CSV table of C-alpha atoms in Angstrom, one decimal:
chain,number,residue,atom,x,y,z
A,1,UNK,CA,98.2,19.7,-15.1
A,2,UNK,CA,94.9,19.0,-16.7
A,3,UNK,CA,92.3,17.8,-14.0
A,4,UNK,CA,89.2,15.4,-14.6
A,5,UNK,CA,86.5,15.4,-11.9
A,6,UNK,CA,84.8,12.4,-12.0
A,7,UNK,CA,81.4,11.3,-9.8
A,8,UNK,CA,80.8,9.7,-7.8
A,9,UNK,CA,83.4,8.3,-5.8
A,10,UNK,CA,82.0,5.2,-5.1
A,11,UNK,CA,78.6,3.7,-5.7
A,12,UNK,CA,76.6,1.7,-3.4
A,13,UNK,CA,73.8,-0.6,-5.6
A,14,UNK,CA,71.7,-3.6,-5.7
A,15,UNK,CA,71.7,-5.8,-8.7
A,16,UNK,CA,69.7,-4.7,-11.7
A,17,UNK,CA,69.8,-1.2,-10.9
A,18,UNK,CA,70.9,1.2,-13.4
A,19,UNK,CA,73.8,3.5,-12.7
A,20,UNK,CA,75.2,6.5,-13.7
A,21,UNK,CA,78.9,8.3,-13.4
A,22,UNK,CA,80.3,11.5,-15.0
A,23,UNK,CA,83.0,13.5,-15.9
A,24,UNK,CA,83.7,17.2,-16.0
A,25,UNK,CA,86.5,19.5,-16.7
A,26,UNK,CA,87.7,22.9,-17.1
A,27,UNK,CA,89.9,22.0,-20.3
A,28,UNK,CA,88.4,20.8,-23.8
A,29,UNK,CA,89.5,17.7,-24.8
A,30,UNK,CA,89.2,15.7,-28.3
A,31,UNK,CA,88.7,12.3,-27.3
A,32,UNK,CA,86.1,10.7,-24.2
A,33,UNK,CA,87.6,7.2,-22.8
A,34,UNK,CA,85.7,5.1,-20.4
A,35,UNK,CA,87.6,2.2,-18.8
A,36,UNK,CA,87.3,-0.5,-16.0
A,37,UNK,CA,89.7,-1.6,-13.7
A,38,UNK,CA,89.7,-4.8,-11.9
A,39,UNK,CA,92.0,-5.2,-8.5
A,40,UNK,CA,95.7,-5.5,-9.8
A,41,UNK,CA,95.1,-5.9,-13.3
A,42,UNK,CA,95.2,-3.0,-16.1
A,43,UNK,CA,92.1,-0.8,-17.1
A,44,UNK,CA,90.0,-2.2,-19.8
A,45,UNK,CA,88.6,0.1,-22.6
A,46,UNK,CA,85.2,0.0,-22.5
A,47,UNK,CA,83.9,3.1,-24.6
A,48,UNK,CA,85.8,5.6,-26.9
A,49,UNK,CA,84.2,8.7,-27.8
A,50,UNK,CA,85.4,11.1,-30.7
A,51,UNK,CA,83.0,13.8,-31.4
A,52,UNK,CA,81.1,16.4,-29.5
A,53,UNK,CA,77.3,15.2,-28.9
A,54,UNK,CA,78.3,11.4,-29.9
A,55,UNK,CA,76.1,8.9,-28.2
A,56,UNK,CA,77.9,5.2,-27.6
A,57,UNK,CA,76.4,2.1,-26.7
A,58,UNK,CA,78.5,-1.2,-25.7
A,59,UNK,CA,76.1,-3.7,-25.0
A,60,UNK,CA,74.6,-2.1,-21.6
A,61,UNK,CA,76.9,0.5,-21.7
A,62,UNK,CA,76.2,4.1,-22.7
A,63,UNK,CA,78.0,6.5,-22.7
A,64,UNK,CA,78.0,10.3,-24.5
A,65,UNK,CA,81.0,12.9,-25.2
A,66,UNK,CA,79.3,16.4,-24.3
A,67,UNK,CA,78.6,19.0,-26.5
A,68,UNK,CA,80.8,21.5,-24.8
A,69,UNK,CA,83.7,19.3,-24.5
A,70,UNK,CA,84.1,19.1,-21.2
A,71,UNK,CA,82.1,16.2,-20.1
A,72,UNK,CA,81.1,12.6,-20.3
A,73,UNK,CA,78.9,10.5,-18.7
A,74,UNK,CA,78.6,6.5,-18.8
A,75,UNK,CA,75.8,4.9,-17.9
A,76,UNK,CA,75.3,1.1,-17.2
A,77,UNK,CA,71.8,-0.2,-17.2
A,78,UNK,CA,70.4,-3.5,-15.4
A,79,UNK,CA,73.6,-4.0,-13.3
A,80,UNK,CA,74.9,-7.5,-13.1
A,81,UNK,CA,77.5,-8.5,-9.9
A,82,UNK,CA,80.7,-8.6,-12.8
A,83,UNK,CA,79.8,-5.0,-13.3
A,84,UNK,CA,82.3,-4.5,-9.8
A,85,UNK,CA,85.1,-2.5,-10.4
A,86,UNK,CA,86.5,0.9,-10.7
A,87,UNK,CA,85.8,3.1,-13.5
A,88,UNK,CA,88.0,5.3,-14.8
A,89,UNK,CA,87.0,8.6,-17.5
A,90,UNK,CA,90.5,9.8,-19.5
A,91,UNK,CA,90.1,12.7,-21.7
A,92,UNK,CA,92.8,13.4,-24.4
A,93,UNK,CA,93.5,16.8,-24.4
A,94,UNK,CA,94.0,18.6,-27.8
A,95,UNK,CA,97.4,20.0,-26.6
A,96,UNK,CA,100.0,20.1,-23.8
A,97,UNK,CA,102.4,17.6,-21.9
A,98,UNK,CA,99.7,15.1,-20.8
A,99,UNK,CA,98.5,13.8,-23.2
A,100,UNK,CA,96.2,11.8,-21.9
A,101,UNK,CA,94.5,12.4,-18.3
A,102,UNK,CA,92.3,10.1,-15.5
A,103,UNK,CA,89.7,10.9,-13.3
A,104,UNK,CA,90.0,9.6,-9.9
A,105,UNK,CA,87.6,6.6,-10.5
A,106,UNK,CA,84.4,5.7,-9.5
A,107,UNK,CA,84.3,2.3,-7.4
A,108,UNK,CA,80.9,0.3,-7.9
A,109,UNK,CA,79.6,-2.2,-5.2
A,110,UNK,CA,76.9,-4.6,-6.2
A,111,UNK,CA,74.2,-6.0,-3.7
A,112,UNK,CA,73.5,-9.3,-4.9
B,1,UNK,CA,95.1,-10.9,-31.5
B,2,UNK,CA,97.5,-11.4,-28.1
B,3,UNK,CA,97.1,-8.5,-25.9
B,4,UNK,CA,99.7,-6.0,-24.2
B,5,UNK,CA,101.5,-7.7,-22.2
B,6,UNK,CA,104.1,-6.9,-19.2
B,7,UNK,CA,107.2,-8.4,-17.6
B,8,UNK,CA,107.2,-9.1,-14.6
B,9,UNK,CA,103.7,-9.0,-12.9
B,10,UNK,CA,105.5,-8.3,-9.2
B,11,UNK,CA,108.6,-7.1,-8.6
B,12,UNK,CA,110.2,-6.1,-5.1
B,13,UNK,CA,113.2,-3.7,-4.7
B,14,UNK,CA,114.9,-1.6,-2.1
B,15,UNK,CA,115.4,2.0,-2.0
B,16,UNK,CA,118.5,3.1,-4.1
B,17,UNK,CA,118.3,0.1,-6.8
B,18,UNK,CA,117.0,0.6,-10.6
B,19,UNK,CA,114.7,-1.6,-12.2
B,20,UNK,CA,113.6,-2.1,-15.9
B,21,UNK,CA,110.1,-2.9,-16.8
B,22,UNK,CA,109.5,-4.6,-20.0
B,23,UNK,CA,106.1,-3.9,-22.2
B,24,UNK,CA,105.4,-5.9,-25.2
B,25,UNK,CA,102.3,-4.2,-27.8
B,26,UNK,CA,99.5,-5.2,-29.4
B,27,UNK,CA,100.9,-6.7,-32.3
B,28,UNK,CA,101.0,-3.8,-35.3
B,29,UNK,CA,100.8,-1.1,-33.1
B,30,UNK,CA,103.9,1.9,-32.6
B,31,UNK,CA,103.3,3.4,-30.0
B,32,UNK,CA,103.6,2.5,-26.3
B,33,UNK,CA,103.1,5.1,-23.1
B,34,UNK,CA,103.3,4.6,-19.7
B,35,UNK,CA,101.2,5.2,-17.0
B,36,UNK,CA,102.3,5.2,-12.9
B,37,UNK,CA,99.2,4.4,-10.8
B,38,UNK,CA,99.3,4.6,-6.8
B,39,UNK,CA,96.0,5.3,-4.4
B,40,UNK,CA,97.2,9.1,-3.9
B,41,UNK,CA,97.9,10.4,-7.5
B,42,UNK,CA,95.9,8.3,-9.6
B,43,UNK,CA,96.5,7.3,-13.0
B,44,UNK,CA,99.6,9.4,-14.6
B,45,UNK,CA,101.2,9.7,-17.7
B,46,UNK,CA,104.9,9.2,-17.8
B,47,UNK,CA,106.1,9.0,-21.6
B,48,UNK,CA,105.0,7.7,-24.9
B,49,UNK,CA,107.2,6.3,-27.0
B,50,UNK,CA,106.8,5.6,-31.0
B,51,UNK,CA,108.7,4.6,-33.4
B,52,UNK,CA,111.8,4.3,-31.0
B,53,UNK,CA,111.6,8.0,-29.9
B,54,UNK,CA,110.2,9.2,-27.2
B,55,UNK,CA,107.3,11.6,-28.6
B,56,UNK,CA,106.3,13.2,-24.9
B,57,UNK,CA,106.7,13.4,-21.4
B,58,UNK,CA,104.7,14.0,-18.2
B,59,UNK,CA,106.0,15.1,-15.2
B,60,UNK,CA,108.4,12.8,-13.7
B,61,UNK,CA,112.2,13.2,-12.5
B,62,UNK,CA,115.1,12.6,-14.6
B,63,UNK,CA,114.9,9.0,-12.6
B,64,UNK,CA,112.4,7.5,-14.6
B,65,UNK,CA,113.4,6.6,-18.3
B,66,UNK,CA,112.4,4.4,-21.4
B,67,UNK,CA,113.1,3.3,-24.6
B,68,UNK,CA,111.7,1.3,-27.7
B,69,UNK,CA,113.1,-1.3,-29.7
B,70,UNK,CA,112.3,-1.8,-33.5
B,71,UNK,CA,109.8,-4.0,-32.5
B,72,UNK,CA,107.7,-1.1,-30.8
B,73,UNK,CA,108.7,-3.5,-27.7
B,74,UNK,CA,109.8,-1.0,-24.8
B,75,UNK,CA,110.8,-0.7,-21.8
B,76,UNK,CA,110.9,1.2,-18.1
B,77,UNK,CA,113.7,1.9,-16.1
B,78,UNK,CA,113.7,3.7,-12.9
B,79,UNK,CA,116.8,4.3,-11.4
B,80,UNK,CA,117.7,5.4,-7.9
B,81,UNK,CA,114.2,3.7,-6.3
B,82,UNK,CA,112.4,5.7,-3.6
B,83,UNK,CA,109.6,4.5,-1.1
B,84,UNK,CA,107.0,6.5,-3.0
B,85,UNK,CA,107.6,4.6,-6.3
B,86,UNK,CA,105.9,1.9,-4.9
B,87,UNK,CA,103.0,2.1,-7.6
B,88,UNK,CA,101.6,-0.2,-10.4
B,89,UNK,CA,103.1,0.6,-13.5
B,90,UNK,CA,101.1,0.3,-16.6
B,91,UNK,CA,101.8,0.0,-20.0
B,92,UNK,CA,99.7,1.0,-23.1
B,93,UNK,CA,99.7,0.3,-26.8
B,94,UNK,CA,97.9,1.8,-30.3
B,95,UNK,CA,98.6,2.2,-33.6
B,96,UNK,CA,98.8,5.4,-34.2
B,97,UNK,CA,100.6,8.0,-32.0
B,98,UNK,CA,98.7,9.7,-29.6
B,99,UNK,CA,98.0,13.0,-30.7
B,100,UNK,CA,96.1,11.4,-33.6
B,101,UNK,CA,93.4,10.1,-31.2
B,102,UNK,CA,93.9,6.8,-31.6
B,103,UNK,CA,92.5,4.3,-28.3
B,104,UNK,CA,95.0,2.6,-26.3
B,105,UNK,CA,95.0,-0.3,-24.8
B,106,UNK,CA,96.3,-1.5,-21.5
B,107,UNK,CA,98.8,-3.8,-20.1
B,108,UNK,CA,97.8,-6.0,-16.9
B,109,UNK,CA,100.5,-3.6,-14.9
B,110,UNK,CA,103.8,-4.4,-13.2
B,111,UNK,CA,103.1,-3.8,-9.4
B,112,UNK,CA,106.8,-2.5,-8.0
B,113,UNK,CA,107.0,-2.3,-4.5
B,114,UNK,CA,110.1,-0.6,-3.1
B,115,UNK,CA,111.1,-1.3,0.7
């Protein structure tokens, strides 16, 4: 199926530091999810992007659905210690039996 | 507004049993998928269900199953249980039915293990 590379894997960072994670694909998709996972409880939706080029801001979050349609990035600015977690990209695709696919996550450690 | 919630949290089963998961929706929204999640494979879609009918399908065997009630309620039912179903089983909800890009929202999970 459908593969999202997300990046990086896991992020090493002291508090108040900005950080940045992507994803990119070979396949087009239609609709840019970010999500955060805390241990044994579901993602949380965080951003949803629609169109091509749109820019997205959640409070410190940013994040922006590329132009080509095959990436995303999220960025989080001034990181705080809740900001742990694992991130998850999902792109829905515009057609096919997944409808909608992960990337592998990006785990963030915060330095106090 | 309440959020998706799952039944049970934890659940613990051998090899060869069945178990049914139960996923309750946002309230107002139709359509419900679900997701298996383990450390190997990731996050991956097993059906979506709307309006009682199940709209698609990922990749899955025969063993894995659903259905949804008249009140989008649905639930998960895995039948002959293997080791490597041992995974945390997520459920999602939105309005409209995927295809139309509508965001889902997630469950806290059901986390099966099977001995």
């Amino acid at each position: 199926g459908q593969q999202l590379n997300q990046s990086p894997q896991s992020m090493f960072i002291q508090e108040g530091e900005d950080v940045s994670m992507n994803c990119t694909s070979s396949s087009i998709f239609n609709t840019w999810l970010w999500y955060k996972q805390d241990p044994g409880e579901g993602p949380v939706l965080l951003i949803a992007l629609y169109k091509a080029g749109e820019l997205t801001s959640n409070g410190r979050l940013t994040a922006q659905f590329g132009i080509t349609r095959k990436d995303s990035f999220l960025n989080i600015s001034a990181s705080i210690p809740s900001d742990v977690g694992i991130y998850f990209c999902a792109g829905q695709i515009i057609q096919g039996a997944q409808k909608l696919v992960f990337g592998q996550g990006t785990r963030l450690t915060i330095n106090p | 507004k309440a959020g998706v919630t799952q039944t049970p949290r934890y659940l613990i089963k051998t090899r060869g049993q069945q178990v049914t998961l139960s996923c309750s929706p946002i309230s107002g929204h139709r359509s419900v998928s679900w997701y298996q999640q383990t450390p190997g494979q990731g996050l991956q879609f097993l059906f979506e269900y709307f309006s009682e009918t199940q709209r698609n399908k990922g990749n899955f065997p025969g063993r894995f199953s659903g259905r949804q009630f008249s009140n989008s309620r649905s639930e998960m039912n895995v039948s002959t249980l293997e080791l490597g179903d041992s995974a945390l089983y997520l459920c999602a909800s939105s309005y409209k039915i995927l295809r139309d890009s509508d965001t889902q929202y997630f469950g806290p999970g059901t986390r099966l293990t099977v001995l």
